[in-house]
Amino acid sequence: MTTLERAEAAEHALSQELDRVVVKSVIYTSGERDPRVPAPRPPDSGKRYMMGQDPRLPQMPARPTLVDYFKYRFGPANHLLQSARLAQKSGASEKVILACLVHDIAIAGFIRGDHGYWAAQMLEPYVDEEVSWAIRYHQALRFYADESVGYKYPELYSKLFGPDYQPDEYIARDYAMARNHKWYMTSRLICVNDLYAFDPDVQVELEEFTDVIGRNFKQPKEGLGWDSSPSAHMWRTIMCPTKYL
Ligand SMILES: [Fe+2]
Ligand SMILES: [Fe+2]
């Protein structure tokens, strides 16, 4: 058996134990599998398909808030919490603190590639336009130094991507545009407060930012994901990542 076959066999065994059939979206497996090849279907033996919250995950409350997504669906948020704390300590505005707190939520709970663009889109209906703008463009700005605020090209990137890595053309283009935008510095401050290595000794609790979130994030009364904003479906996907349709 290849590694992939073993993983698939394990998954089939797992889905046998569930009373619902789980079929993963192509994006979860593309790369491990060739997306052009039909995915093997789990033996459903008369079972129903997953159409709600996956029982293997902690259940989200009926009307979830942003904080609930942090608690139940996002990976460890140390990086975000420490970035927000750093921004707060430097006397940054609440917009910047909130932007730092949520700038990498796509990595924490959704999709890594182009994470700044994804996060901005998810947040756009619920935050000030300047906040989502800043999050969108931190994606590009992080690859370019700005000595005026002491931001250097991250050493970590040279390690991760190689010393001669060049950002894609659309990143260079978005950087050039953002560099001359009135909100440039808001986005740049995300990079300045972005910690590339989190400090394991610093514990920051999400509750420290309850007020900042309360004042700057428009929580929909129906629950985040159950509202009808242009990005509500993205939150629902995070809530129910294995929903069949
Ligand atoms: Fe980021
Ligand atoms: Fe970050």
mmCIF file of C-alpha atoms and ligand atoms in Angstrom:
data_model
loop_
_atom_site.group_PDB
_atom_site.id
_atom_site.type_symbol
_atom_site.label_atom_id
_atom_site.label_comp_id
_atom_site.label_asym_id
_atom_site.label_seq_id
_atom_site.Cartn_x
_atom_site.Cartn_y
_atom_site.Cartn_z
ATOM 1 C CA MET A 1 0.000 0.000 0.000
ATOM 2 C CA THR A 2 1.214 3.510 -0.770
ATOM 3 C CA THR A 3 0.978 6.228 1.860
ATOM 4 C CA LEU A 4 -2.041 7.658 0.092
ATOM 5 C CA GLU A 5 -3.784 4.295 -0.036
ATOM 6 C CA ARG A 6 -3.095 3.792 3.648
ATOM 7 C CA ALA A 7 -4.488 7.246 4.445
ATOM 8 C CA GLU A 8 -7.575 6.509 2.391
ATOM 9 C CA ALA A 9 -8.075 3.136 4.050
ATOM 10 C CA ALA A 10 -7.793 4.799 7.463
ATOM 11 C CA GLU A 11 -10.301 7.375 6.386
ATOM 12 C CA HIS A 12 -12.732 4.739 5.196
ATOM 13 C CA ALA A 13 -12.403 2.960 8.520
ATOM 14 C CA LEU A 14 -13.094 6.245 10.255
ATOM 15 C CA SER A 15 -16.126 7.034 8.161
ATOM 16 C CA GLN A 16 -17.427 3.520 8.938
ATOM 17 C CA GLU A 17 -17.505 4.543 12.567
ATOM 18 C CA LEU A 18 -19.430 7.697 11.839
ATOM 19 C CA ASP A 19 -23.095 7.450 11.167
ATOM 20 C CA ARG A 20 -22.720 9.894 8.294
ATOM 21 C CA VAL A 21 -20.647 9.532 5.152
ATOM 22 C CA VAL A 22 -17.891 12.101 4.822
ATOM 23 C CA VAL A 23 -16.551 13.065 1.408
ATOM 24 C CA LYS A 24 -13.734 15.573 1.470
ATOM 25 C CA SER A 25 -13.695 18.568 -0.845
ATOM 26 C CA VAL A 26 -11.174 18.370 -3.675
ATOM 27 C CA ILE A 27 -9.128 21.219 -2.225
ATOM 28 C CA TYR A 28 -8.366 19.175 0.936
ATOM 29 C CA THR A 29 -6.753 16.380 -0.995
ATOM 30 C CA SER A 30 -5.530 17.939 -4.249
ATOM 31 C CA GLY A 31 -1.792 17.373 -4.378
ATOM 32 C CA GLU A 32 -1.914 14.185 -2.342
ATOM 33 C CA ARG A 33 -4.280 13.023 -5.051
ATOM 34 C CA ASP A 34 -4.544 13.992 -8.675
ATOM 35 C CA PRO A 35 -7.810 15.965 -8.742
ATOM 36 C CA ARG A 36 -8.577 14.685 -12.244
ATOM 37 C CA VAL A 37 -8.832 11.116 -11.016
ATOM 38 C CA PRO A 38 -12.251 10.268 -9.576
ATOM 39 C CA ALA A 39 -12.015 10.048 -5.785
ATOM 40 C CA PRO A 40 -12.818 6.633 -4.363
ATOM 41 C CA ARG A 41 -16.212 6.827 -2.741
ATOM 42 C CA PRO A 42 -16.467 5.635 0.808
ATOM 43 C CA PRO A 43 -18.718 2.593 1.133
ATOM 44 C CA ASP A 44 -21.938 4.223 2.281
ATOM 45 C CA SER A 45 -23.969 1.057 2.934
ATOM 46 C CA GLY A 46 -27.193 2.958 3.187
ATOM 47 C CA LYS A 47 -25.826 5.670 5.463
ATOM 48 C CA ARG A 48 -26.803 9.291 5.135
ATOM 49 C CA TYR A 49 -24.295 11.910 4.064
ATOM 50 C CA MET A 50 -22.835 14.616 6.280
ATOM 51 C CA MET A 51 -24.992 17.695 5.993
ATOM 52 C CA GLY A 52 -24.163 19.578 9.154
ATOM 53 C CA GLN A 53 -21.531 19.879 11.837
ATOM 54 C CA ASP A 54 -19.034 17.047 11.849
ATOM 55 C CA PRO A 55 -19.417 15.113 15.134
ATOM 56 C CA ARG A 56 -15.627 14.726 15.331
ATOM 57 C CA LEU A 57 -15.369 18.485 15.855
ATOM 58 C CA PRO A 58 -16.493 20.495 18.865
ATOM 59 C CA GLN A 59 -20.018 21.732 18.194
ATOM 60 C CA MET A 60 -20.425 25.416 17.483
ATOM 61 C CA PRO A 61 -23.153 27.303 19.337
ATOM 62 C CA ALA A 62 -26.358 28.094 17.440
ATOM 63 C CA ARG A 63 -25.369 31.731 16.928
ATOM 64 C CA PRO A 64 -21.588 31.688 16.750
ATOM 65 C CA THR A 65 -19.472 34.756 17.311
ATOM 66 C CA LEU A 66 -15.987 35.547 16.090
ATOM 67 C CA VAL A 67 -14.693 34.406 19.483
ATOM 68 C CA ASP A 68 -16.457 31.037 19.035
ATOM 69 C CA TYR A 69 -14.566 30.496 15.784
ATOM 70 C CA PHE A 70 -11.331 31.197 17.648
ATOM 71 C CA LYS A 71 -12.346 28.698 20.334
ATOM 72 C CA TYR A 72 -13.792 25.898 18.247
ATOM 73 C CA ARG A 73 -12.397 26.077 14.733
ATOM 74 C CA PHE A 74 -9.082 27.924 14.642
ATOM 75 C CA GLY A 75 -5.680 26.447 15.384
ATOM 76 C CA PRO A 76 -3.648 27.790 18.306
ATOM 77 C CA ALA A 77 -3.906 31.555 18.095
ATOM 78 C CA ASN A 78 -0.708 32.517 19.939
ATOM 79 C CA HIS A 79 0.681 34.211 16.875
ATOM 80 C CA LEU A 80 -2.416 36.387 16.476
ATOM 81 C CA LEU A 81 -2.797 37.134 20.172
ATOM 82 C CA GLN A 82 0.843 38.077 20.583
ATOM 83 C CA SER A 83 0.748 40.278 17.477
ATOM 84 C CA ALA A 84 -2.329 42.076 18.825
ATOM 85 C CA ARG A 85 -0.683 42.479 22.233
ATOM 86 C CA LEU A 86 2.413 43.950 20.603
ATOM 87 C CA ALA A 87 0.281 46.414 18.655
ATOM 88 C CA GLN A 88 -1.583 47.368 21.824
ATOM 89 C CA LYS A 89 1.653 47.928 23.747
ATOM 90 C CA SER A 90 2.989 50.184 21.010
ATOM 91 C CA GLY A 91 -0.069 52.396 21.413
ATOM 92 C CA ALA A 92 -1.625 51.468 18.075
ATOM 93 C CA SER A 93 -5.253 52.359 17.314
ATOM 94 C CA GLU A 94 -8.029 49.843 17.903
ATOM 95 C CA LYS A 95 -8.321 49.345 14.148
ATOM 96 C CA VAL A 96 -4.702 48.212 14.019
ATOM 97 C CA ILE A 97 -5.067 46.036 17.131
ATOM 98 C CA LEU A 98 -8.099 44.297 15.640
ATOM 99 C CA ALA A 99 -6.344 43.927 12.283
ATOM 100 C CA CYS A 100 -3.381 42.261 14.028
ATOM 101 C CA LEU A 101 -5.709 40.002 15.996
ATOM 102 C CA VAL A 102 -7.360 38.604 12.887
ATOM 103 C CA HIS A 103 -4.768 39.104 10.131
ATOM 104 C CA ASP A 104 -3.946 35.392 9.789
ATOM 105 C CA ILE A 105 -7.322 33.790 10.511
ATOM 106 C CA ALA A 106 -7.266 32.196 7.073
ATOM 107 C CA ILE A 107 -4.125 30.307 8.073
ATOM 108 C CA ALA A 108 -5.612 29.518 11.483
ATOM 109 C CA GLY A 109 -8.830 28.053 10.122
ATOM 110 C CA PHE A 110 -9.336 28.152 6.378
ATOM 111 C CA ILE A 111 -6.814 28.265 3.542
ATOM 112 C CA ARG A 112 -3.110 29.178 3.705
ATOM 113 C CA GLY A 113 -2.290 30.221 0.137
ATOM 114 C CA ASP A 114 -3.214 33.882 -0.442
ATOM 115 C CA HIS A 115 -4.285 33.978 3.207
ATOM 116 C CA GLY A 116 -4.365 37.792 3.360
ATOM 117 C CA TYR A 117 -6.872 37.965 0.511
ATOM 118 C CA TRP A 118 -9.044 35.212 1.997
ATOM 119 C CA ALA A 119 -9.086 36.763 5.468
ATOM 120 C CA ALA A 120 -9.917 40.202 4.070
ATOM 121 C CA GLN A 121 -12.853 38.781 2.154
ATOM 122 C CA MET A 122 -14.138 36.851 5.153
ATOM 123 C CA LEU A 123 -13.970 39.939 7.351
ATOM 124 C CA GLU A 124 -14.999 42.661 4.934
ATOM 125 C CA PRO A 125 -18.727 42.761 5.814
ATOM 126 C CA TYR A 126 -18.005 42.987 9.542
ATOM 127 C CA VAL A 127 -15.134 45.421 9.975
ATOM 128 C CA ASP A 128 -14.137 48.923 8.956
ATOM 129 C CA GLU A 129 -13.012 49.047 5.342
ATOM 130 C CA GLU A 130 -9.558 50.157 6.443
ATOM 131 C CA VAL A 131 -9.124 47.013 8.557
ATOM 132 C CA SER A 132 -9.963 44.556 5.783
ATOM 133 C CA TRP A 133 -7.916 46.592 3.308
ATOM 134 C CA ALA A 134 -4.905 46.415 5.614
ATOM 135 C CA ILE A 135 -5.304 42.664 6.042
ATOM 136 C CA ARG A 136 -5.595 42.109 2.303
ATOM 137 C CA TYR A 137 -2.374 43.965 1.556
ATOM 138 C CA HIS A 138 -0.266 42.649 4.441
ATOM 139 C CA GLN A 139 -0.047 39.627 2.149
ATOM 140 C CA ALA A 140 2.080 41.637 -0.292
ATOM 141 C CA LEU A 141 3.736 44.135 2.051
ATOM 142 C CA ARG A 142 5.326 41.434 4.174
ATOM 143 C CA PHE A 143 7.690 40.603 1.307
ATOM 144 C CA TYR A 144 9.052 44.162 1.070
ATOM 145 C CA ALA A 145 11.147 46.047 3.606
ATOM 146 C CA ASP A 146 10.291 49.484 4.926
ATOM 147 C CA GLU A 147 13.272 50.819 6.840
ATOM 148 C CA SER A 148 11.300 53.918 7.908
ATOM 149 C CA VAL A 149 9.452 51.724 10.412
ATOM 150 C CA GLY A 150 12.259 49.215 10.946
ATOM 151 C CA TYR A 151 10.635 46.451 8.921
ATOM 152 C CA LYS A 152 13.156 44.177 7.247
ATOM 153 C CA TYR A 153 12.538 41.302 4.883
ATOM 154 C CA PRO A 154 11.918 38.407 7.300
ATOM 155 C CA GLU A 155 14.938 36.159 7.751
ATOM 156 C CA LEU A 156 12.491 33.330 8.196
ATOM 157 C CA TYR A 157 11.379 33.741 4.584
ATOM 158 C CA SER A 158 14.921 33.267 3.309
ATOM 159 C CA LYS A 159 14.984 30.047 5.291
ATOM 160 C CA LEU A 160 11.532 28.890 4.232
ATOM 161 C CA PHE A 161 11.554 29.905 0.577
ATOM 162 C CA GLY A 162 15.266 30.162 -0.220
ATOM 163 C CA PRO A 163 17.403 33.311 -0.429
ATOM 164 C CA ASP A 164 16.527 33.989 -4.070
ATOM 165 C CA TYR A 165 12.751 33.673 -3.751
ATOM 166 C CA GLN A 166 10.888 36.340 -5.723
ATOM 167 C CA PRO A 167 7.233 37.065 -4.963
ATOM 168 C CA ASP A 168 4.778 36.471 -7.812
ATOM 169 C CA GLU A 169 3.959 39.289 -10.155
ATOM 170 C CA TYR A 170 0.523 39.952 -8.667
ATOM 171 C CA ILE A 171 2.161 40.395 -5.249
ATOM 172 C CA ALA A 172 4.659 42.902 -6.701
ATOM 173 C CA ARG A 173 1.776 44.700 -8.415
ATOM 174 C CA ASP A 174 -0.358 44.835 -5.262
ATOM 175 C CA TYR A 175 2.641 46.024 -3.260
ATOM 176 C CA ALA A 176 3.264 48.879 -5.714
ATOM 177 C CA MET A 177 -0.380 49.923 -5.464
ATOM 178 C CA ALA A 178 -0.567 49.610 -1.661
ATOM 179 C CA ARG A 179 2.697 51.514 -1.191
ATOM 180 C CA ASN A 180 1.029 54.692 -2.402
ATOM 181 C CA HIS A 181 -2.363 54.167 -0.792
ATOM 182 C CA LYS A 182 -3.694 56.343 2.032
ATOM 183 C CA TRP A 183 -4.024 53.266 4.251
ATOM 184 C CA TYR A 184 -0.533 51.955 3.513
ATOM 185 C CA MET A 185 0.693 52.457 7.083
ATOM 186 C CA THR A 186 -2.249 50.565 8.617
ATOM 187 C CA SER A 187 -1.308 47.540 6.565
ATOM 188 C CA ARG A 188 2.385 48.048 7.213
ATOM 189 C CA LEU A 189 1.721 48.089 10.959
ATOM 190 C CA ILE A 190 0.336 44.553 10.675
ATOM 191 C CA CYS A 191 3.737 43.482 9.310
ATOM 192 C CA VAL A 192 5.590 45.472 11.962
ATOM 193 C CA ASN A 193 3.629 43.723 14.739
ATOM 194 C CA ASP A 194 3.647 40.350 13.000
ATOM 195 C CA LEU A 195 5.747 38.024 15.091
ATOM 196 C CA TYR A 196 7.613 35.522 13.032
ATOM 197 C CA ALA A 197 8.441 33.430 16.038
ATOM 198 C CA PHE A 198 6.042 33.440 18.932
ATOM 199 C CA ASP A 199 7.379 33.541 22.436
ATOM 200 C CA PRO A 200 6.289 30.391 24.313
ATOM 201 C CA ASP A 201 6.635 32.232 27.629
ATOM 202 C CA VAL A 202 4.119 34.931 26.800
ATOM 203 C CA GLN A 203 0.531 33.905 27.456
ATOM 204 C CA VAL A 204 -2.123 36.176 25.986
ATOM 205 C CA GLU A 205 -5.806 35.423 26.421
ATOM 206 C CA LEU A 206 -8.382 36.197 23.769
ATOM 207 C CA GLU A 207 -10.555 37.747 26.508
ATOM 208 C CA GLU A 208 -8.099 40.643 26.690
ATOM 209 C CA PHE A 209 -9.509 41.775 23.368
ATOM 210 C CA THR A 210 -13.215 41.311 24.104
ATOM 211 C CA ASP A 211 -13.794 45.069 24.165
ATOM 212 C CA VAL A 212 -11.769 45.746 21.015
ATOM 213 C CA ILE A 213 -13.757 43.053 19.203
ATOM 214 C CA GLY A 214 -17.035 44.341 20.651
ATOM 215 C CA ARG A 215 -16.390 47.862 19.432
ATOM 216 C CA ASN A 216 -14.878 47.019 16.051
ATOM 217 C CA PHE A 217 -16.416 43.789 14.806
ATOM 218 C CA LYS A 218 -20.069 43.896 13.721
ATOM 219 C CA GLN A 219 -21.295 40.593 15.050
ATOM 220 C CA PRO A 220 -24.406 39.545 13.053
ATOM 221 C CA LYS A 221 -27.380 38.789 15.306
ATOM 222 C CA GLU A 222 -28.170 35.556 13.411
ATOM 223 C CA GLY A 223 -24.683 34.232 14.229
ATOM 224 C CA LEU A 224 -21.541 34.527 12.118
ATOM 225 C CA GLY A 225 -22.181 32.305 9.107
ATOM 226 C CA TRP A 226 -25.989 32.259 9.403
ATOM 227 C CA ASP A 227 -26.342 35.856 8.262
ATOM 228 C CA SER A 228 -26.631 36.840 4.629
ATOM 229 C CA SER A 229 -23.394 38.772 4.162
ATOM 230 C CA PRO A 230 -21.340 38.173 1.006
ATOM 231 C CA SER A 231 -18.874 36.072 3.005
ATOM 232 C CA ALA A 232 -21.269 34.213 5.336
ATOM 233 C CA HIS A 233 -20.783 31.009 3.318
ATOM 234 C CA MET A 234 -17.053 31.095 4.033
ATOM 235 C CA TRP A 235 -17.755 31.071 7.770
ATOM 236 C CA ARG A 236 -20.283 28.262 7.291
ATOM 237 C CA THR A 237 -17.629 26.248 5.479
ATOM 238 C CA ILE A 238 -15.322 26.662 8.468
ATOM 239 C CA MET A 239 -18.177 25.652 10.770
ATOM 240 C CA CYS A 240 -19.082 22.579 8.652
ATOM 241 C CA PRO A 241 -15.937 21.722 6.683
ATOM 242 C CA THR A 242 -17.141 18.259 5.658
ATOM 243 C CA LYS A 243 -20.666 19.174 4.572
ATOM 244 C CA TYR A 244 -21.532 17.164 1.471
ATOM 245 C CA LEU A 245 -23.357 19.945 -0.386
HETATM 246 FE FE FE B 1 0.029 36.822 7.358
HETATM 247 FE FE FE B 2 1.162 36.840 10.808
#
